[in-house]
Amino acid sequence: MNLTCYVTTTPNDAISLYFIQKNDYSNWIKEQNVHEQTWLKANGFNAESGTFCLIPNAKGDVESVVVGLKDENDFWAAGALPKALPAGHYFIAEGLQAELRHLIELSWGLGAYQFTRYKKPPEKPPAQLVINSEEASPLSALVDAVYTVRDLINTPTENMGPSDVAEAASQISQTFSAEFQQWEGDELLNQGFPLVHLVGRASLNKPRLIELKWGNPNHPRLTLIGKGVCFDSGGLDLKQSHNMRTMKKDMGGAAHVLGLAKLIMHQSLPVRLRVIIPAVENVISGSAYKPGDIVKSRQRLTVEIGNTDAEGRLILADALTYASEDNPDLIIDIATLTGAARVALGTDIAVMFCNDETVSHELMNNSKKTQDPIWPLPLYQPYRKLIDSPIADIENSGSSPYGGAITAALFLQEFVKKNISWVHFDVMAWNVSHRPGRPEGGEAMGLRTVFAYLQDRYGLGSAR
Ligand code: BES
Ligand code: ZN
Ligand code: ZN
């Protein structure tokens, strides 16, 4: 995994980077030589977050760069540097606290990302950061996983329909010698995935259930499930244009689990990994499913369709039943499931639901460590009645306008075997605007937290 934004040897011409927190600046500058002091002053540098100042030597070559940070948590400020700094080699000067240095290295990699499939990148290559050779492999794997998530989400449905998601999963399987399997179209009915078929049957790009298996069968079984709605028009309950505009991202959950799978396999986590992706397009044709339809799920619960735009939970229901059948140690699903989760926690924070308090607690600890935000919402059982149906076992959308992220999670919970630890993430998977290190468009959210947690739980591997 070679990313052009990092190098592991220190070239002679490498330029030193000083990251200075605003509060420390007045003390720090006193310790610099007169040349540096006068230069920084003349340039009006005041260590504002994300600002930087190039300092030349006597020959006029850049010798060092001083970068301002708001505080010790301001690692994202470094995300602007690979594109903003002149091409060349840079190394982080001694003295920076290890955790901040690691996050800055990460931010650098994430800031170097370019989505180049449809538009040429700028001429200037990213500035290159010198990193420690032992850290290069896990760090690059982590950054690569995020790139994978972003690329998959940013690719429009025309080139990232259900068959393309399957192709992407198949390629990843090949790279790591994992087993790959899929059922498509009417095979879904024979194999017992009626809800995946129902949601996806109106599209020319046939619905499918994609599965990847990897690792020693004697290791603990970890199952990842990703919502793979390659486009969510809302179905017959059609979305309005402004809500539909970004719905190529509705396979963001699938993108997350594929990114995670790459990371887990690359770092050889000692687990028996299973990835399950129901991939569909929620679109309209004569065969589209309809409000009021009642369909029997894989688990044999009958589901009444209250709204065809609540399609994610339908396809995930069959996937969760399927996942539960071999009693894994842990199931994690990731989905762009509800607008309500975004109303609750905004666009950046992954909403977490979990039926196991210890797991939830440990995930929160890892979120703090990795600075990759997640936050729990409750599986509040009294709300379960909001998705009762008078004529079926359950309805996919209640009539209440409140608590939509919770009722969606409670719907999913019906399809998970009671004794299995299960985590559900409701994510945005999209940056609504550009910020350093986080370009507008597809984004991995909670992925670093989950991976750090998995490393704690299952041991070995060392990506941050
Ligand atoms: N894919 C959407 C949820 C979504 C919307 C996620 C915007 C992120 C940003 C999902 O399929 C959906 O449409 N959910 C509905 C459910 C409702 C009909 C019960 C929603 O949240 O409005
Ligand atoms: Zn929808
Ligand atoms: Zn959706």
PDB file of N, CA, C and O in Angstrom, residues 194-195 198 201 293-297 301-305:
ATOM      1  N   PRO A 194     -36.203 -12.371   0.934  1.00  0.00           N
ATOM      2  CA  PRO A 194     -37.357 -11.759   0.264  1.00  0.00           C
ATOM      3  C   PRO A 194     -37.373 -10.232   0.346  1.00  0.00           C
ATOM      4  O   PRO A 194     -37.814  -9.572  -0.602  1.00  0.00           O
ATOM      5  N   LEU A 195     -36.878  -9.669   1.455  1.00  0.00           N
ATOM      6  CA  LEU A 195     -36.956  -8.209   1.588  1.00  0.00           C
ATOM      7  C   LEU A 195     -35.902  -7.518   0.713  1.00  0.00           C
ATOM      8  O   LEU A 195     -36.133  -6.414   0.208  1.00  0.00           O
ATOM      9  N   LEU A 198     -37.473  -7.609  -2.653  1.00  0.00           N
ATOM     10  CA  LEU A 198     -38.614  -6.688  -2.715  1.00  0.00           C
ATOM     11  C   LEU A 198     -38.162  -5.263  -3.002  1.00  0.00           C
ATOM     12  O   LEU A 198     -38.665  -4.598  -3.911  1.00  0.00           O
ATOM     13  N   ARG A 201     -36.142  -4.995  -6.630  1.00  0.00           N
ATOM     14  CA  ARG A 201     -36.607  -5.646  -7.864  1.00  0.00           C
ATOM     15  C   ARG A 201     -37.019  -4.684  -8.972  1.00  0.00           C
ATOM     16  O   ARG A 201     -37.105  -5.077 -10.130  1.00  0.00           O
ATOM     17  N   ASP A 293     -47.996  -2.938   1.011  1.00  0.00           N
ATOM     18  CA  ASP A 293     -47.587  -4.335   0.773  1.00  0.00           C
ATOM     19  C   ASP A 293     -47.208  -4.988   2.098  1.00  0.00           C
ATOM     20  O   ASP A 293     -46.693  -4.324   3.006  1.00  0.00           O
ATOM     21  N   ILE A 294     -47.462  -6.296   2.177  1.00  0.00           N
ATOM     22  CA  ILE A 294     -47.014  -7.051   3.349  1.00  0.00           C
ATOM     23  C   ILE A 294     -46.186  -8.232   2.850  1.00  0.00           C
ATOM     24  O   ILE A 294     -46.637  -8.987   1.984  1.00  0.00           O
ATOM     25  N   VAL A 295     -44.975  -8.345   3.356  1.00  0.00           N
ATOM     26  CA  VAL A 295     -44.063  -9.385   2.884  1.00  0.00           C
ATOM     27  C   VAL A 295     -43.469 -10.124   4.078  1.00  0.00           C
ATOM     28  O   VAL A 295     -43.179  -9.515   5.116  1.00  0.00           O
ATOM     29  N   LYS A 296     -43.301 -11.437   3.900  1.00  0.00           N
ATOM     30  CA  LYS A 296     -42.710 -12.237   4.974  1.00  0.00           C
ATOM     31  C   LYS A 296     -41.182 -12.183   4.850  1.00  0.00           C
ATOM     32  O   LYS A 296     -40.625 -12.437   3.795  1.00  0.00           O
ATOM     33  N   SER A 297     -40.538 -11.833   5.938  1.00  0.00           N
ATOM     34  CA  SER A 297     -39.075 -11.699   5.952  1.00  0.00           C
ATOM     35  C   SER A 297     -38.415 -13.070   6.057  1.00  0.00           C
ATOM     36  O   SER A 297     -39.085 -14.073   6.289  1.00  0.00           O
ATOM     37  N   LEU A 301     -41.139 -13.146  10.126  1.00  0.00           N
ATOM     38  CA  LEU A 301     -42.011 -12.065  10.589  1.00  0.00           C
ATOM     39  C   LEU A 301     -42.594 -11.398   9.350  1.00  0.00           C
ATOM     40  O   LEU A 301     -41.874 -11.166   8.370  1.00  0.00           O
ATOM     41  N   THR A 302     -43.891 -11.064   9.406  1.00  0.00           N
ATOM     42  CA  THR A 302     -44.479 -10.334   8.280  1.00  0.00           C
ATOM     43  C   THR A 302     -44.271  -8.839   8.509  1.00  0.00           C
ATOM     44  O   THR A 302     -44.427  -8.337   9.622  1.00  0.00           O
ATOM     45  N   VAL A 303     -43.892  -8.148   7.438  1.00  0.00           N
ATOM     46  CA  VAL A 303     -43.584  -6.720   7.526  1.00  0.00           C
ATOM     47  C   VAL A 303     -44.535  -5.946   6.625  1.00  0.00           C
ATOM     48  O   VAL A 303     -44.638  -6.232   5.428  1.00  0.00           O
ATOM     49  N   GLU A 304     -45.228  -4.977   7.198  1.00  0.00           N
ATOM     50  CA  GLU A 304     -46.070  -4.109   6.383  1.00  0.00           C
ATOM     51  C   GLU A 304     -45.264  -2.889   5.961  1.00  0.00           C
ATOM     52  O   GLU A 304     -44.540  -2.302   6.773  1.00  0.00           O
ATOM     53  N   ILE A 305     -45.387  -2.540   4.695  1.00  0.00           N
ATOM     54  CA  ILE A 305     -44.645  -1.385   4.185  1.00  0.00           C
ATOM     55  C   ILE A 305     -45.467  -0.126   4.455  1.00  0.00           C
ATOM     56  O   ILE A 305     -46.480   0.125   3.794  1.00  0.00           O
TER      57      ILE A 305
END
